Amino acid sequence: MLGDMSDAHAPDGPQDVVPGRPHGVPSKDSMPVIRPDGVQPPAPAVRHGEIVVHDGGTLPAAPPPETHIVTVFGDARRSGRFRVAPHTSVSLLFGDLTLDLREAILDADVVELRTDMLFGDVRLVVPPGVDVQMRTTTVFGDATVHPGCSTDVPHTHTVVVHGVTVFGDVTVHTLEVGAPIPTLWGRLKTRWAQTRRSSGGT
């Protein structure tokens, strides 16, 4: 008569769990999929504050978008990789703001930017493919959209600029990533050179 063949030292729980890991707790890493051409890496996992890529590196997640930018007696600049909310307001009092959207993440196809300024300037820089609609009301100021480069690129996003500007300017430039933003002195030199050429000067 056969005796009990079970191992007296075997655990009571299921045998398909990884040793050393509590039962019911899944692995943090997904299992790779075996294919005829080799091993397929697991799909990227999303963790808090970062995105994990296949090579083991991480790409920092963009911080939450600002919905209200305030500058009083100072200058501000937003550039690089950051998120832009569908509705963003800018309030300037004796200050300037440079808003470079060439590497930004737009949270909507249409982004509304409200600019209310008193003695302030806003320079908006967008990449080719972003259509800018200027609806700003200016008092003793200018609202200018420079066509920039690659105007034949199909539009993928729209930025609507509206608000009230008193003693200030709103300027929009369309530039490729990495291209320098024209300064006031550079624009004056270019305008002076164009005036000289048109008048026949050397």
CSV table of C-alpha atoms in Angstrom, one decimal:
chain,number,residue,atom,x,y,z
A,1,MET,CA,0.0,0.0,0.0
A,2,LEU,CA,1.4,3.3,-1.1
A,3,GLY,CA,2.1,5.9,1.6
A,4,ASP,CA,1.3,9.6,1.4
A,5,MET,CA,3.4,10.9,-1.5
A,6,SER,CA,3.0,14.6,-0.6
A,7,ASP,CA,5.9,16.6,0.7
A,8,ALA,CA,5.5,17.4,4.3
A,9,HIS,CA,7.6,20.5,3.9
A,10,ALA,CA,5.8,21.9,0.9
A,11,PRO,CA,3.8,25.1,1.4
A,12,ASP,CA,0.0,25.0,1.5
A,13,GLY,CA,-0.4,27.8,-1.1
A,14,PRO,CA,-0.3,27.5,-4.9
A,15,GLN,CA,3.1,26.6,-6.4
A,16,ASP,CA,3.0,29.0,-9.4
A,17,VAL,CA,4.1,32.1,-7.5
A,18,VAL,CA,7.6,33.6,-7.5
A,19,PRO,CA,9.5,32.6,-4.4
A,20,GLY,CA,10.1,35.4,-2.0
A,21,ARG,CA,7.1,37.4,-3.2
A,22,PRO,CA,3.8,37.5,-1.2
A,23,HIS,CA,1.0,35.6,-2.9
A,24,GLY,CA,-1.3,37.9,-4.9
A,25,VAL,CA,1.3,40.6,-5.4
A,26,PRO,CA,2.1,40.9,-9.2
A,27,SER,CA,5.5,41.6,-10.5
A,28,LYS,CA,6.4,45.2,-11.2
A,29,ASP,CA,7.9,44.2,-14.5
A,30,SER,CA,5.6,42.7,-17.2
A,31,MET,CA,6.8,39.4,-18.7
A,32,PRO,CA,8.4,39.5,-22.2
A,33,VAL,CA,6.6,37.9,-25.1
A,34,ILE,CA,8.6,35.2,-26.9
A,35,ARG,CA,8.3,35.5,-30.7
A,36,PRO,CA,10.0,33.5,-33.5
A,37,ASP,CA,12.5,36.3,-34.1
A,38,GLY,CA,13.5,36.6,-30.5
A,39,VAL,CA,12.3,38.2,-27.3
A,40,GLN,CA,10.0,41.2,-27.5
A,41,PRO,CA,10.7,43.7,-24.7
A,42,PRO,CA,7.8,44.5,-22.4
A,43,ALA,CA,5.6,47.4,-23.1
A,44,PRO,CA,6.7,50.7,-21.5
A,45,ALA,CA,5.3,51.1,-18.0
A,46,VAL,CA,4.0,54.4,-16.7
A,47,ARG,CA,5.0,55.3,-13.2
A,48,HIS,CA,4.3,58.3,-11.1
A,49,GLY,CA,6.1,61.4,-12.5
A,50,GLU,CA,8.0,59.5,-15.2
A,51,ILE,CA,7.7,57.4,-18.4
A,52,VAL,CA,9.8,54.3,-18.5
A,53,VAL,CA,11.3,53.6,-22.0
A,54,HIS,CA,12.5,50.2,-23.4
A,55,ASP,CA,16.2,50.9,-22.9
A,56,GLY,CA,15.8,51.3,-19.2
A,57,GLY,CA,16.0,55.1,-19.2
A,58,THR,CA,13.3,57.5,-18.2
A,59,LEU,CA,11.7,60.6,-19.7
A,60,PRO,CA,10.5,63.1,-17.1
A,61,ALA,CA,6.8,63.8,-17.3
A,62,ALA,CA,5.8,67.4,-18.0
A,63,PRO,CA,4.5,69.2,-14.9
A,64,PRO,CA,0.8,70.3,-14.7
A,65,PRO,CA,0.1,73.3,-17.0
A,66,GLU,CA,-0.1,76.8,-15.7
A,67,THR,CA,-3.5,78.4,-16.1
A,68,HIS,CA,-2.5,81.9,-15.0
A,69,ILE,CA,0.9,83.7,-15.5
A,70,VAL,CA,1.4,86.9,-13.5
A,71,THR,CA,4.4,89.2,-13.9
A,72,VAL,CA,4.7,92.5,-11.9
A,73,PHE,CA,7.8,94.7,-12.4
A,74,GLY,CA,9.8,91.9,-13.9
A,75,ASP,CA,10.4,89.6,-16.9
A,76,ALA,CA,9.3,86.0,-17.3
A,77,ARG,CA,10.1,83.3,-19.8
A,78,ARG,CA,8.5,79.9,-20.5
A,79,SER,CA,10.3,77.6,-22.9
A,80,GLY,CA,11.3,73.9,-23.3
A,81,ARG,CA,9.0,71.0,-22.6
A,82,PHE,CA,6.0,72.1,-20.7
A,83,ARG,CA,2.3,71.7,-20.9
A,84,VAL,CA,-0.1,74.4,-22.1
A,85,ALA,CA,-3.7,74.4,-20.8
A,86,PRO,CA,-6.6,74.9,-23.2
A,87,HIS,CA,-7.3,78.2,-21.4
A,88,THR,CA,-4.3,80.3,-20.2
A,89,SER,CA,-4.4,83.8,-18.9
A,90,VAL,CA,-1.4,86.3,-18.7
A,91,SER,CA,-1.4,89.4,-16.5
A,92,LEU,CA,1.5,91.8,-16.9
A,93,LEU,CA,2.1,95.0,-15.0
A,94,PHE,CA,5.4,96.7,-16.0
A,95,GLY,CA,6.8,93.4,-17.1
A,96,ASP,CA,7.6,91.3,-20.2
A,97,LEU,CA,6.8,87.7,-21.0
A,98,THR,CA,8.4,85.4,-23.6
A,99,LEU,CA,6.2,82.3,-24.3
A,100,ASP,CA,8.1,79.8,-26.5
A,101,LEU,CA,5.8,77.0,-27.5
A,102,ARG,CA,8.1,75.3,-30.0
A,103,GLU,CA,8.7,72.3,-27.7
A,104,ALA,CA,5.6,72.7,-25.6
A,105,ILE,CA,2.7,70.1,-25.3
A,106,LEU,CA,-0.6,71.7,-26.2
A,107,ASP,CA,-3.4,70.0,-24.2
A,108,ALA,CA,-6.0,70.9,-26.9
A,109,ASP,CA,-6.2,71.5,-30.7
A,110,VAL,CA,-7.4,75.0,-29.9
A,111,VAL,CA,-5.6,76.9,-27.1
A,112,GLU,CA,-6.9,80.3,-25.9
A,113,LEU,CA,-4.4,82.7,-24.6
A,114,ARG,CA,-5.8,85.8,-22.8
A,115,THR,CA,-3.3,88.6,-22.4
A,116,ASP,CA,-4.2,91.6,-20.2
A,117,MET,CA,-1.2,94.0,-19.9
A,118,LEU,CA,-0.4,97.5,-18.7
A,119,PHE,CA,3.0,98.7,-19.7
A,120,GLY,CA,4.1,95.2,-20.8
A,121,ASP,CA,5.1,93.2,-23.8
A,122,VAL,CA,4.4,89.6,-24.8
A,123,ARG,CA,6.5,87.7,-27.3
A,124,LEU,CA,4.8,84.4,-28.5
A,125,VAL,CA,7.0,81.9,-30.4
A,126,VAL,CA,5.3,79.0,-32.2
A,127,PRO,CA,6.6,76.3,-34.5
A,128,PRO,CA,5.5,75.9,-38.1
A,129,GLY,CA,2.1,74.2,-38.2
A,130,VAL,CA,0.5,76.3,-35.5
A,131,ASP,CA,-2.0,78.9,-36.6
A,132,VAL,CA,-2.2,82.1,-34.5
A,133,GLN,CA,-5.3,84.2,-34.5
A,134,MET,CA,-4.8,87.6,-33.1
A,135,ARG,CA,-7.9,89.2,-31.5
A,136,THR,CA,-6.1,91.5,-29.0
A,137,THR,CA,-7.3,95.0,-28.4
A,138,THR,CA,-4.4,97.4,-28.0
A,139,VAL,CA,-4.3,101.0,-26.7
A,140,PHE,CA,-1.1,102.8,-27.5
A,141,GLY,CA,0.5,99.5,-28.6
A,142,ASP,CA,0.8,97.0,-31.4
A,143,ALA,CA,-0.3,93.5,-32.1
A,144,THR,CA,1.9,91.9,-34.8
A,145,VAL,CA,2.0,88.4,-36.3
A,146,HIS,CA,5.2,87.7,-38.3
A,147,PRO,CA,4.6,84.9,-40.8
A,148,GLY,CA,8.1,83.5,-40.2
A,149,CYS,CA,9.2,80.3,-42.0
A,150,SER,CA,7.5,77.3,-43.5
A,151,THR,CA,4.1,78.9,-43.8
A,152,ASP,CA,3.0,76.1,-46.1
A,153,VAL,CA,3.1,73.5,-43.3
A,154,PRO,CA,-0.5,72.1,-42.6
A,155,HIS,CA,-1.9,73.5,-39.4
A,156,THR,CA,-2.2,71.0,-36.5
A,157,HIS,CA,-3.0,73.5,-33.7
A,158,THR,CA,-4.6,76.9,-33.3
A,159,VAL,CA,-3.7,79.5,-30.7
A,160,VAL,CA,-6.2,82.3,-30.2
A,161,VAL,CA,-4.7,85.4,-28.6
A,162,HIS,CA,-7.2,87.9,-27.1
A,163,GLY,CA,-7.3,90.4,-24.3
A,164,VAL,CA,-6.5,94.1,-23.7
A,165,THR,CA,-3.1,95.7,-24.0
A,166,VAL,CA,-2.4,99.2,-22.8
A,167,PHE,CA,1.0,100.7,-23.6
A,168,GLY,CA,2.4,97.4,-24.7
A,169,ASP,CA,3.0,95.1,-27.6
A,170,VAL,CA,2.0,91.5,-28.5
A,171,THR,CA,4.4,90.0,-31.1
A,172,VAL,CA,4.1,86.5,-32.6
A,173,HIS,CA,7.0,84.7,-34.4
A,174,THR,CA,6.9,81.4,-36.3
A,175,LEU,CA,10.3,79.8,-36.0
A,176,GLU,CA,11.9,76.3,-36.2
A,177,VAL,CA,13.1,74.7,-33.0
A,178,GLY,CA,16.5,76.1,-32.2
A,179,ALA,CA,16.2,79.2,-34.3
A,180,PRO,CA,17.1,82.4,-32.4
A,181,ILE,CA,14.2,84.7,-31.4
A,182,PRO,CA,14.6,88.1,-33.0
A,183,THR,CA,15.4,90.9,-30.6
A,184,LEU,CA,14.2,94.5,-30.8
A,185,TRP,CA,17.7,95.6,-31.8
A,186,GLY,CA,17.9,92.9,-34.5
A,187,ARG,CA,14.5,93.9,-35.9
A,188,LEU,CA,15.5,97.6,-36.0
A,189,LYS,CA,18.7,96.7,-37.9
A,190,THR,CA,16.8,94.6,-40.4
A,191,ARG,CA,14.2,97.4,-41.0
A,192,TRP,CA,17.0,99.9,-41.4
A,193,ALA,CA,18.8,97.7,-44.0
A,194,GLN,CA,15.5,97.2,-45.9
A,195,THR,CA,14.9,100.9,-45.9
A,196,ARG,CA,18.4,101.6,-47.2
A,197,ARG,CA,18.0,99.1,-50.0
A,198,SER,CA,14.7,100.4,-51.1
A,199,SER,CA,16.1,104.0,-51.2
A,200,GLY,CA,19.1,102.9,-53.2
A,201,GLY,CA,21.6,103.4,-50.4
A,202,THR,CA,24.7,101.2,-49.9
